[in-house]
mmCIF file of C-alpha atoms in Angstrom:
data_model
loop_
_atom_site.group_PDB
_atom_site.id
_atom_site.type_symbol
_atom_site.label_atom_id
_atom_site.label_comp_id
_atom_site.label_asym_id
_atom_site.label_seq_id
_atom_site.Cartn_x
_atom_site.Cartn_y
_atom_site.Cartn_z
ATOM 1 C CA GLY E 19 -12.193 -0.042 18.139
ATOM 2 C CA SER E 20 -9.659 -2.152 16.345
ATOM 3 C CA GLY E 21 -9.326 -3.853 13.062
ATOM 4 C CA PHE E 22 -6.610 -5.438 10.782
ATOM 5 C CA ALA E 23 -5.611 -5.506 7.104
ATOM 6 C CA VAL E 24 -7.026 -8.413 5.165
ATOM 7 C CA ASP E 25 -5.399 -7.656 1.853
ATOM 8 C CA ASP E 26 -2.696 -5.249 0.302
ATOM 9 C CA GLU E 27 -5.266 -3.153 -1.119
ATOM 10 C CA GLY E 28 -6.322 -1.244 1.833
ATOM 11 C CA ARG E 29 -9.234 -3.156 3.223
ATOM 12 C CA ILE E 30 -9.561 -3.497 6.971
ATOM 13 C CA LEU E 31 -11.891 -5.829 8.851
ATOM 14 C CA THR E 32 -13.266 -4.654 12.010
ATOM 15 C CA ASN E 33 -16.692 -5.187 14.077
ATOM 16 C CA ALA E 34 -19.882 -3.704 12.665
ATOM 17 C CA HIS E 35 -20.598 -2.160 16.153
ATOM 18 C CA VAL E 36 -17.313 -0.341 15.981
ATOM 19 C CA VAL E 37 -18.291 1.744 12.928
ATOM 20 C CA GLU E 38 -22.159 1.771 13.651
ATOM 21 C CA GLY E 39 -23.869 4.869 12.256
ATOM 22 C CA ALA E 40 -20.624 5.907 10.457
ATOM 23 C CA ASP E 41 -19.853 5.922 6.636
ATOM 24 C CA ALA E 42 -16.307 6.962 7.092
ATOM 25 C CA VAL E 43 -13.911 6.628 10.177
ATOM 26 C CA THR E 44 -10.371 7.732 11.102
ATOM 27 C CA VAL E 45 -7.734 4.979 11.488
ATOM 28 C CA VAL E 46 -4.674 5.248 13.568
ATOM 29 C CA PHE E 47 -1.994 2.457 12.981
ATOM 30 C CA PRO E 48 0.104 1.055 15.603
ATOM 31 C CA LEU E 49 3.787 2.398 16.121
ATOM 32 C CA TRP E 50 6.747 0.356 16.187
ATOM 33 C CA LYS E 51 10.165 1.324 17.570
ATOM 34 C CA ASP E 52 13.201 -1.136 17.440
ATOM 35 C CA GLY E 53 10.974 -3.995 16.454
ATOM 36 C CA LYS E 54 8.616 -3.430 19.424
ATOM 37 C CA LEU E 55 5.264 -2.118 19.604
ATOM 38 C CA VAL E 56 4.926 1.315 21.291
ATOM 39 C CA MET E 57 2.825 1.286 24.191
ATOM 40 C CA ASP E 58 3.256 4.780 25.398
ATOM 41 C CA GLU E 59 -0.094 6.659 25.145
ATOM 42 C CA ALA E 60 1.515 10.119 24.545
ATOM 43 C CA ALA E 61 3.380 8.752 21.380
ATOM 44 C CA TYR E 62 -0.023 8.310 19.713
ATOM 45 C CA ALA E 63 -1.116 11.862 20.116
ATOM 46 C CA THR E 64 0.720 12.775 17.040
ATOM 47 C CA ALA E 65 0.437 9.565 15.026
ATOM 48 C CA ALA E 66 -0.708 9.590 11.466
ATOM 49 C CA LYS E 67 -4.362 9.342 10.842
ATOM 50 C CA VAL E 68 -5.823 7.711 7.842
ATOM 51 C CA ARG E 69 -9.348 8.150 6.415
ATOM 52 C CA ALA E 70 -11.388 4.949 5.868
ATOM 53 C CA VAL E 71 -14.806 4.418 4.116
ATOM 54 C CA VAL E 72 -17.140 1.688 5.432
ATOM 55 C CA ILE E 73 -17.796 -0.387 2.236
ATOM 56 C CA ASP E 74 -19.655 -3.111 3.750
ATOM 57 C CA ARG E 75 -21.239 -4.379 7.100
ATOM 58 C CA ASP E 76 -23.001 -7.487 8.414
ATOM 59 C CA PRO E 77 -24.542 -6.660 11.829
ATOM 60 C CA ASN E 78 -25.715 -10.215 12.333
ATOM 61 C CA ARG E 79 -22.079 -11.466 12.215
ATOM 62 C CA ASP E 80 -20.702 -8.226 13.763
ATOM 63 C CA LEU E 81 -18.421 -7.678 10.967
ATOM 64 C CA ALA E 82 -17.587 -4.545 8.777
ATOM 65 C CA VAL E 83 -15.061 -3.887 5.862
ATOM 66 C CA LEU E 84 -13.432 -0.666 5.592
ATOM 67 C CA LYS E 85 -11.445 0.789 2.652
ATOM 68 C CA LEU E 86 -8.376 2.932 2.883
ATOM 69 C CA ASP E 87 -6.935 4.623 -0.069
ATOM 70 C CA SER E 88 -3.689 3.042 0.732
ATOM 71 C CA LEU E 89 -1.953 1.055 3.654
ATOM 72 C CA PRO E 90 0.813 2.935 5.294
ATOM 73 C CA ALA E 91 4.347 1.708 4.398
ATOM 74 C CA GLY E 92 5.253 -1.435 6.182
ATOM 75 C CA THR E 93 1.673 -2.426 6.735
ATOM 76 C CA HIS E 94 0.838 -5.914 5.477
ATOM 77 C CA ALA E 95 -2.310 -8.147 5.420
ATOM 78 C CA LEU E 96 -2.879 -10.503 8.392
ATOM 79 C CA PRO E 97 -3.222 -14.118 6.850
ATOM 80 C CA LEU E 98 -6.630 -15.638 7.886
ATOM 81 C CA ALA E 99 -6.437 -19.036 9.478
ATOM 82 C CA ALA E 100 -7.227 -22.187 7.409
ATOM 83 C CA GLU E 101 -9.134 -23.760 10.513
ATOM 84 C CA GLU E 102 -10.599 -22.682 13.638
ATOM 85 C CA PRO E 103 -8.388 -23.256 17.089
ATOM 86 C CA ASP E 104 -9.739 -26.051 19.398
ATOM 87 C CA ALA E 105 -10.775 -25.549 23.000
ATOM 88 C CA GLY E 106 -7.857 -25.016 25.115
ATOM 89 C CA ASP E 107 -5.466 -23.369 22.397
ATOM 90 C CA GLU E 108 -3.768 -20.170 23.593
ATOM 91 C CA VAL E 109 -4.563 -17.076 21.783
ATOM 92 C CA ARG E 110 -3.638 -13.266 21.775
ATOM 93 C CA THR E 111 -5.787 -10.369 20.923
ATOM 94 C CA ILE E 112 -3.746 -7.543 19.410
ATOM 95 C CA GLY E 113 -5.510 -4.166 19.316
ATOM 96 C CA ALA E 114 -6.181 -0.714 20.912
ATOM 97 C CA PHE E 115 -6.826 -0.398 24.449
ATOM 98 C CA THR E 116 -8.238 2.698 26.086
ATOM 99 C CA ARG E 117 -7.179 2.443 29.503
ATOM 100 C CA GLY E 118 -10.420 3.527 30.585
ATOM 101 C CA GLY E 119 -10.246 6.863 28.965
ATOM 102 C CA ASP E 120 -10.199 8.552 25.691
ATOM 103 C CA GLY E 121 -6.479 7.751 25.066
ATOM 104 C CA LEU E 122 -5.210 5.308 22.706
ATOM 105 C CA VAL E 123 -2.509 2.755 23.270
ATOM 106 C CA TRP E 124 -1.930 -0.682 21.346
ATOM 107 C CA GLY E 125 -1.159 -3.903 23.269
ATOM 108 C CA ALA E 126 -1.895 -7.463 23.350
ATOM 109 C CA VAL E 127 -3.619 -9.875 25.868
ATOM 110 C CA SER E 128 -3.464 -13.677 26.030
ATOM 111 C CA GLY E 129 -6.173 -16.022 26.613
ATOM 112 C CA VAL E 130 -7.312 -19.594 26.255
ATOM 113 C CA VAL E 131 -9.903 -20.739 23.720
ATOM 114 C CA ARG E 132 -13.210 -21.770 25.550
ATOM 115 C CA THR E 133 -14.993 -22.894 22.446
ATOM 116 C CA ALA E 134 -15.183 -22.310 18.756
ATOM 117 C CA GLY E 135 -17.951 -22.969 16.274
ATOM 118 C CA PRO E 136 -21.560 -21.753 15.566
ATOM 119 C CA GLN E 137 -22.924 -19.644 18.107
ATOM 120 C CA ASP E 138 -26.756 -19.138 18.497
ATOM 121 C CA MET E 139 -26.438 -16.162 20.894
ATOM 122 C CA ASP E 140 -24.632 -12.700 20.682
ATOM 123 C CA PRO E 141 -22.493 -11.557 23.325
ATOM 124 C CA ASP E 142 -25.307 -9.789 25.010
ATOM 125 C CA ARG E 143 -27.229 -13.094 25.083
ATOM 126 C CA ARG E 144 -29.626 -12.064 22.329
ATOM 127 C CA ARG E 145 -30.669 -14.893 19.790
ATOM 128 C CA ARG E 146 -29.120 -14.285 16.389
ATOM 129 C CA ALA E 147 -31.159 -14.528 13.279
ATOM 130 C CA VAL E 148 -28.459 -16.962 11.776
ATOM 131 C CA PRO E 149 -25.875 -18.841 13.892
ATOM 132 C CA VAL E 150 -22.326 -17.333 13.496
ATOM 133 C CA ARG E 151 -19.145 -19.158 13.855
ATOM 134 C CA GLU E 152 -17.082 -17.508 16.665
ATOM 135 C CA VAL E 153 -13.997 -18.137 18.707
ATOM 136 C CA LEU E 154 -14.670 -17.438 22.378
ATOM 137 C CA SER E 155 -11.810 -17.035 24.704
ATOM 138 C CA ASP E 156 -11.020 -15.924 28.299
ATOM 139 C CA ALA E 157 -8.719 -13.022 26.830
ATOM 140 C CA ARG E 158 -9.767 -10.007 28.895
ATOM 141 C CA THR E 159 -11.180 -7.236 26.375
ATOM 142 C CA ASN E 160 -12.264 -3.780 26.678
ATOM 143 C CA GLY E 161 -14.109 -1.217 24.357
ATOM 144 C CA GLY E 162 -10.868 -0.419 22.652
ATOM 145 C CA ASN E 163 -10.078 -3.655 21.098
ATOM 146 C CA SER E 164 -13.315 -4.740 19.524
ATOM 147 C CA GLY E 165 -12.508 -5.932 16.019
ATOM 148 C CA ALA E 166 -9.148 -6.770 16.942
ATOM 149 C CA PRO E 167 -7.531 -10.028 15.415
ATOM 150 C CA VAL E 168 -7.367 -13.009 17.518
ATOM 151 C CA VAL E 169 -4.139 -14.895 16.679
ATOM 152 C CA ASN E 170 -2.425 -18.098 17.868
#
């Protein structure tokens, strides 16, 4: 799964299903070289790994908050949007991609917002206890980028 820093105190937001059953997880941050995201899977074999503790989770909204002791140097919080995007807006999902195996590589995919707002059904078409505000897009996703930020 993926996630993103929401403050400079070491809090990370991800999906609850990414950390389901865990009280602590290992976090690998994306690597950058010459201002570009490293997308070579082999480079991540020796990347620094940081321990994070799950401090809160909401299965209905499929959200979890993790806490690191500190963020790696150069890592900053991603500002949250003041308002949700409109249908037809272009968005990108930035996160980890597994390429179908156990390897890890970071990347981004583009898509277009289909709808934004309260959703009564979860992605598996099960009725939620409380409607959740979501942004649904046609960006191609996989198991590695659950919890990744959607940016515009």
